[in-house]
XYZ file of C-alpha atoms in Angstrom:
348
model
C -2.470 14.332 -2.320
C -4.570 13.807 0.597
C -7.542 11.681 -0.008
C -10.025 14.101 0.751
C -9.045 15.673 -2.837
C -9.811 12.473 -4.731
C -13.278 13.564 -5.109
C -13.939 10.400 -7.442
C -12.976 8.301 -4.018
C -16.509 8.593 -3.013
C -18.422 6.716 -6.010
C -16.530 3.735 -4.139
C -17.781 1.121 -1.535
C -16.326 1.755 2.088
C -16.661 -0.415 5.478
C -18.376 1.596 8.189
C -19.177 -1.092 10.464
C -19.162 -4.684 11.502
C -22.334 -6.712 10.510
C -24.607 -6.599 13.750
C -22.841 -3.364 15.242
C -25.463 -1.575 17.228
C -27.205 0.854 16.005
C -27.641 3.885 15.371
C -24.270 5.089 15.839
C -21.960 7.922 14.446
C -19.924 7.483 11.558
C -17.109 9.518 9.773
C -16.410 9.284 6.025
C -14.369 11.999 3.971
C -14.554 14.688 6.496
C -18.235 14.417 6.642
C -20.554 12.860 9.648
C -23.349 10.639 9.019
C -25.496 7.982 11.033
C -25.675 4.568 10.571
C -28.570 2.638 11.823
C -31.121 -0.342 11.055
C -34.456 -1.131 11.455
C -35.677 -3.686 14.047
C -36.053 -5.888 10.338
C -31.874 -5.445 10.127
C -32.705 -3.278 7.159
C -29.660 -0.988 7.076
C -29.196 2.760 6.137
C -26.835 5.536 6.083
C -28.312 9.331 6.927
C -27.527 12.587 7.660
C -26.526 13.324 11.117
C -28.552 15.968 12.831
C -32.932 16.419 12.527
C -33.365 18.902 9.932
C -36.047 20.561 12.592
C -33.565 21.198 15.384
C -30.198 19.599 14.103
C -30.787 16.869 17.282
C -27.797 14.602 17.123
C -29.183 11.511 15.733
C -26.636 8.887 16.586
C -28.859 9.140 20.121
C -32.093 8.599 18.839
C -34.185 5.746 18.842
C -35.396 2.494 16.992
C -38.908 1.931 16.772
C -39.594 -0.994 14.284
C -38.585 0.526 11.401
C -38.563 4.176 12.675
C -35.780 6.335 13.855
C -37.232 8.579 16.547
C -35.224 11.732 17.417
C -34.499 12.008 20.491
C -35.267 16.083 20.665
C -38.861 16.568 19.665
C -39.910 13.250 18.469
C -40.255 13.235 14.978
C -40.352 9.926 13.161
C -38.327 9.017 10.110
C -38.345 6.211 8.073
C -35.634 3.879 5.998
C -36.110 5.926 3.161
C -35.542 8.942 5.207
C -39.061 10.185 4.747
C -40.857 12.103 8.326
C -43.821 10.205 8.696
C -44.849 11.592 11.906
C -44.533 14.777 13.972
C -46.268 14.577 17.100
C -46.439 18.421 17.555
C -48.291 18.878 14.051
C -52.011 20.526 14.155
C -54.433 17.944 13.313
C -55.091 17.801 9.515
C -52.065 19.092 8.145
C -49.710 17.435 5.895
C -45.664 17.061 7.005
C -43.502 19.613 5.190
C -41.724 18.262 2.278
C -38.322 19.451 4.004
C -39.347 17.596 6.891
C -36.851 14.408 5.548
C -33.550 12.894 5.808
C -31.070 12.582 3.195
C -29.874 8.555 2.820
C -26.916 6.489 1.353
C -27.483 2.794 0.231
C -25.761 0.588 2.875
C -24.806 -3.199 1.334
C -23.941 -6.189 3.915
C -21.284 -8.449 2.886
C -18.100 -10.568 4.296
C -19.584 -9.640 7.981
C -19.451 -5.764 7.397
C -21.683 -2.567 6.376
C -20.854 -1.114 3.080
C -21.898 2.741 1.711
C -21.089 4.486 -1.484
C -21.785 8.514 -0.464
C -21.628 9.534 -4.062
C -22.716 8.115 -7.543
C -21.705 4.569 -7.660
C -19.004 3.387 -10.174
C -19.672 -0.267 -9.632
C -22.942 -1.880 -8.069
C -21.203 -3.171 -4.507
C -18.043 -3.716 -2.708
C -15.171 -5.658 -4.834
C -15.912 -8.973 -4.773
C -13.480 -11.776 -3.083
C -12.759 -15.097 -4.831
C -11.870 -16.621 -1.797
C -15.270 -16.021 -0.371
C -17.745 -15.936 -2.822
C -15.911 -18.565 -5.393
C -14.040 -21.035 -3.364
C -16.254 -20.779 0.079
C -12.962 -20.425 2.227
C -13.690 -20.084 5.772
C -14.197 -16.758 6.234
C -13.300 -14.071 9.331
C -13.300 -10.306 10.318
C -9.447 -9.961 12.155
C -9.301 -5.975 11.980
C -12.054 -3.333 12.187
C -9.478 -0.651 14.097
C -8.799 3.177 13.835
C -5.903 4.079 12.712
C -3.792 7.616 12.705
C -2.759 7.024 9.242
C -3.532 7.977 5.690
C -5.691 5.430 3.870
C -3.523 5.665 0.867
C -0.549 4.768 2.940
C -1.953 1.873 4.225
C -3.091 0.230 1.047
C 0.334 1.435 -0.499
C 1.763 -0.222 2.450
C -0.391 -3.506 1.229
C 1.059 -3.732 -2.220
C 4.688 -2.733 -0.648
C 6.964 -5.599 -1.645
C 10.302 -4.477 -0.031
C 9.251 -3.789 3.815
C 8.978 -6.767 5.291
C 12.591 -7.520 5.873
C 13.198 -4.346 8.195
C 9.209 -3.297 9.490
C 8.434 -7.325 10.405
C 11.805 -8.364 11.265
C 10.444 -9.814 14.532
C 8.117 -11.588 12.683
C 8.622 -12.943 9.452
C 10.992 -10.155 7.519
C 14.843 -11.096 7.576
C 16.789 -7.924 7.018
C 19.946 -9.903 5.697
C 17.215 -10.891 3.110
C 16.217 -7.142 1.748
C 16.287 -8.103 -2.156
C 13.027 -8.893 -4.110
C 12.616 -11.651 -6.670
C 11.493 -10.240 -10.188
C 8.124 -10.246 -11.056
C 5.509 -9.382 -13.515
C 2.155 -7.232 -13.096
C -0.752 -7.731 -14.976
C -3.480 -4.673 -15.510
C -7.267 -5.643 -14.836
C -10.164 -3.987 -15.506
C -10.614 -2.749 -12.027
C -6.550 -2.491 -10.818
C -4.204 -4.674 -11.524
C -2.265 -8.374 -10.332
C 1.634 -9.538 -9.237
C 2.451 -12.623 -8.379
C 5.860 -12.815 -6.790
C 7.858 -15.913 -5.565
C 8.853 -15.817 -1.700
C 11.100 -17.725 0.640
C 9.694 -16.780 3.816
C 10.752 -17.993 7.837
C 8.135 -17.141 10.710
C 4.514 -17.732 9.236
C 4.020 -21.293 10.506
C 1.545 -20.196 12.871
C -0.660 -18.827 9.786
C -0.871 -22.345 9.367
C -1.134 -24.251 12.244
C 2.149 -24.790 12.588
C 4.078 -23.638 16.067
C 7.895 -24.006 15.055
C 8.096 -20.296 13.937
C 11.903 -21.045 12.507
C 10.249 -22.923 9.802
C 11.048 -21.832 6.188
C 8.592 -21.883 3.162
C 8.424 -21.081 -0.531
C 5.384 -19.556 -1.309
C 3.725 -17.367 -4.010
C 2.037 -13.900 -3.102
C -0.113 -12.854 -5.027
C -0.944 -9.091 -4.444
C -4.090 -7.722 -6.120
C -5.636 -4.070 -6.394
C -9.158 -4.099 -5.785
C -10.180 -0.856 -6.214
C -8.521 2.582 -5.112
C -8.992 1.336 -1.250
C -8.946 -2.180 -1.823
C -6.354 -4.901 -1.556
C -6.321 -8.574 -2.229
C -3.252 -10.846 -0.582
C -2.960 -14.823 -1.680
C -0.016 -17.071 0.235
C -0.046 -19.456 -2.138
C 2.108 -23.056 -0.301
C 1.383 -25.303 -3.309
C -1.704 -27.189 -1.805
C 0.442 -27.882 1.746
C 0.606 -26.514 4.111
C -2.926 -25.136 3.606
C -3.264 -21.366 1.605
C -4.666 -18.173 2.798
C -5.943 -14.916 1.657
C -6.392 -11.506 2.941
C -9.270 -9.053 1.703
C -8.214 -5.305 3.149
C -9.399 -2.393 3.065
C -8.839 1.277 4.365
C -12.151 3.103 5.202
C -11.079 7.225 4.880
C -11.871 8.797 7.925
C -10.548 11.934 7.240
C -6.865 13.061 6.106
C -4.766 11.828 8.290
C -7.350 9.159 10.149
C -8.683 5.941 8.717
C -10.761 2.872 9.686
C -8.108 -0.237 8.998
C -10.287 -3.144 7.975
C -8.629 -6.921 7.015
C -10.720 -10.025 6.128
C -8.822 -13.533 6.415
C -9.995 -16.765 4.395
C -8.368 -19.450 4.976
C -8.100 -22.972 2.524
C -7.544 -25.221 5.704
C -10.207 -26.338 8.487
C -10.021 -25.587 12.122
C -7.882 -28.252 12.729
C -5.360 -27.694 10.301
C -5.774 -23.907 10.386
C -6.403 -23.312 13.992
C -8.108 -19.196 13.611
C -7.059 -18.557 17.389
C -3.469 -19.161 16.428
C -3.699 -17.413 12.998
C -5.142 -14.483 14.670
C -2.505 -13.902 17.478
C 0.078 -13.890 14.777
C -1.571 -11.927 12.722
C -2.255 -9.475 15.686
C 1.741 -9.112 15.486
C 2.453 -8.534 12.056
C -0.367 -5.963 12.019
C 0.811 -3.794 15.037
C 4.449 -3.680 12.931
C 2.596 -2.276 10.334
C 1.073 0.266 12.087
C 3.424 1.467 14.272
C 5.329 2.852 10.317
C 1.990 3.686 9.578
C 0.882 6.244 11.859
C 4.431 7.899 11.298
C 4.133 8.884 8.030
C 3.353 11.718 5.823
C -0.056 12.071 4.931
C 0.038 13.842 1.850
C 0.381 10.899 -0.606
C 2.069 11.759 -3.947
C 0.617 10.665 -7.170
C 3.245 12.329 -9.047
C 5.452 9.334 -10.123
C 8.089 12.118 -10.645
C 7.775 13.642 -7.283
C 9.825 10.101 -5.555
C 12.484 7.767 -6.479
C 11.662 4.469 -7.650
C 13.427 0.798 -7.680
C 12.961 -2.197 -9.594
C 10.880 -3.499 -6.829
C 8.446 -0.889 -6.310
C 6.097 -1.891 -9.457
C 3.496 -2.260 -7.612
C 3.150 0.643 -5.405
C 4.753 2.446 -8.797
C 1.576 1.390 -10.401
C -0.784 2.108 -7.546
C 0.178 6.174 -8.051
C -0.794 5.544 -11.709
C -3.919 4.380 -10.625
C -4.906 6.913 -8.818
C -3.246 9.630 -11.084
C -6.102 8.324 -13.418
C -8.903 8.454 -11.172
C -7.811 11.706 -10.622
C -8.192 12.736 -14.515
C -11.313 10.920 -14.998
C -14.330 13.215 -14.270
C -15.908 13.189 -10.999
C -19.731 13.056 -11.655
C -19.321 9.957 -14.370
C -20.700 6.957 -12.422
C -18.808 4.636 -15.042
C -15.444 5.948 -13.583
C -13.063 3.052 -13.885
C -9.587 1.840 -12.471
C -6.815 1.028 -14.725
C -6.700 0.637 -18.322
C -7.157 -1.967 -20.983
C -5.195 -5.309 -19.320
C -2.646 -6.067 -20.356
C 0.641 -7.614 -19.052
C 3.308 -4.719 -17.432
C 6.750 -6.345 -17.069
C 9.103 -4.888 -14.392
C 11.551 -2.422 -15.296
C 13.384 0.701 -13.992
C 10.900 3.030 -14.040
């Protein structure tokens, strides 16, 4: 499935740009073009893309206050999309009720623009416990394209067997393939794992240099929603913990926006961001480079692939989404995941 036939994809929250981006500027969701852009107040809003007097590209217009001007003939829009002026109108008469923009609710939050371009299923973006709960500090690493599928790359998220042979120069040990059992736990919006890890190489995600240092940890691998990932490294209380809030902004088919939020438990000290982020940098571009390699076309069908004790989570992730794709479209209470419950890992 590609994700442009998840129709129910769209009553969800996607990234389209960093907090303070410049505005007005193009973006791409689904297939579709839109333009993103704020008033001089930093009141954000999504739009259509082109006047609807002259279809004048409005990713070059410009901000007056709180107007967009086009750039073609002028005419003056406001947040809400409405014309209020037309400078070639006859004295007297009223703007044409056509004469207007059609807009998307845009939501700020973790340092990024948000938009829903259908009917909302939930009120905002998934919220982060890291963040809003336990006031972690709190930074943007990614906000990249990528020649990838969005499903893939949250699939690739929830993937517990590829980091011994895709991050082998990082932290993956490929004389280390097997996975430790685990359990996974439905929620009301996805679901949870939390699986036990002996891991070499991540010392620099904490501050620490020596690279050849090994750690137990717990990872803790949440689904968010149907684009929406949550990672914990859980260390015990030391060295210091860290999270990851990711997300995969659909583009189109076979393009996405890659999007990964870090909070981290320790303070700059401890947790040095520079040095987090340059490792980070690493693991990511292993990701990627499998990425952008495979197959679009995402299968849902749990039948359609073969599956190992391992792959719960990414087993479950197809189940997800076989759901959404059941549910119907135009019901704004569309929901991920059934009743929880606890799932324990067997052959599927």
């Amino acid at each position: 499935m590609y994700v442009t036939q998840l129709s129910a994809l769209r009553n969800y929250w996607y990234v389209i740009a960093r907090s303070g981006d410049s505005t007005p500027k193009s973006v791409r969701l689904f297939g579709q073009d839109y333009v993103l852009w704020q008033s001089e107040g930093g009141e954000p809003v999504l739009t259509q893309p082109f006047c609807p007097h002259r279809g004048a590209d409005l990713a070059t217009a410009a901000i007056v206050v709180d107007k967009l001007i086009c750039p073609y003939h002028g005419w003056q829009f406001d947040i809400n999309g409405r014309c209020t002026a037309i400078p070639q109108l006859d004295p007297g008469l009223p703007i044409p009720p056509k004469a207007k923009l059609a807009t998307w609710p845009v939501i700020e939050k973790y340092g990024l623009y948000w938009t829903c371009v259908g009917r909302p299923a939930v009120p905002g973006p998934p919220a982060w416990l890291e963040a809003d709960e336990l006031q972690w500090e709190i930074h943007v690493d990614f906000f990249e394209p990528w020649n990838a599928s969005a499903f893939r790359i949250i699939d690739n998220n929830l993937d517990q067997s590829h980091p011994a042979f895709v991050h082998q120069n990082t932290f993956g040990n490929p004389n280390a393939p097997l996975v430790p059992k685990y359990e996974l736990h439905r929620t009301t919006m996805g679901f949870r794992s939390r699986i036990p890890q002996q891991v070499g190489g991540v010392g620099p995600q904490m501050g620490i240099v020596d690279e050849d240092r090994s750690f137990s940890r717990i990872q803790e691998a949440e689904l968010l929603g149907p684009l929406h990932t949550r990672i914990r490294l859980e260390y015990g209380g030391s060295p210091p913990d860290y999270c990851f809030y990711s997300t995969a902004t659909p583009v189109d088919d076979t393009h996405s926006i890659y999007i990964r939020c870090s909070a981290l438990a320790g303070d700059s000290t401890s947790q040095p961001y520079e040095l987090f982020h340059s490792y980070s940098r690493r693991v990511v571009d292993e990701d990627r480079l499998v990425l952008e390699a495979t197959n679009a076309d995402f299968p849902i069908d749990i039948k359609s692939e073969v599956h190992l004790r391992c792959d719960l989570t990414t087993l479950e992730y197809r189940k997800v989404l076989a759901r959404i794709d059941r549910t119907d479209v135009g019901q704004a209470s569309t929901k991920l995941g059934d009743a929880p419950g606890d799932l324990r890992q067997t052959s599927p």
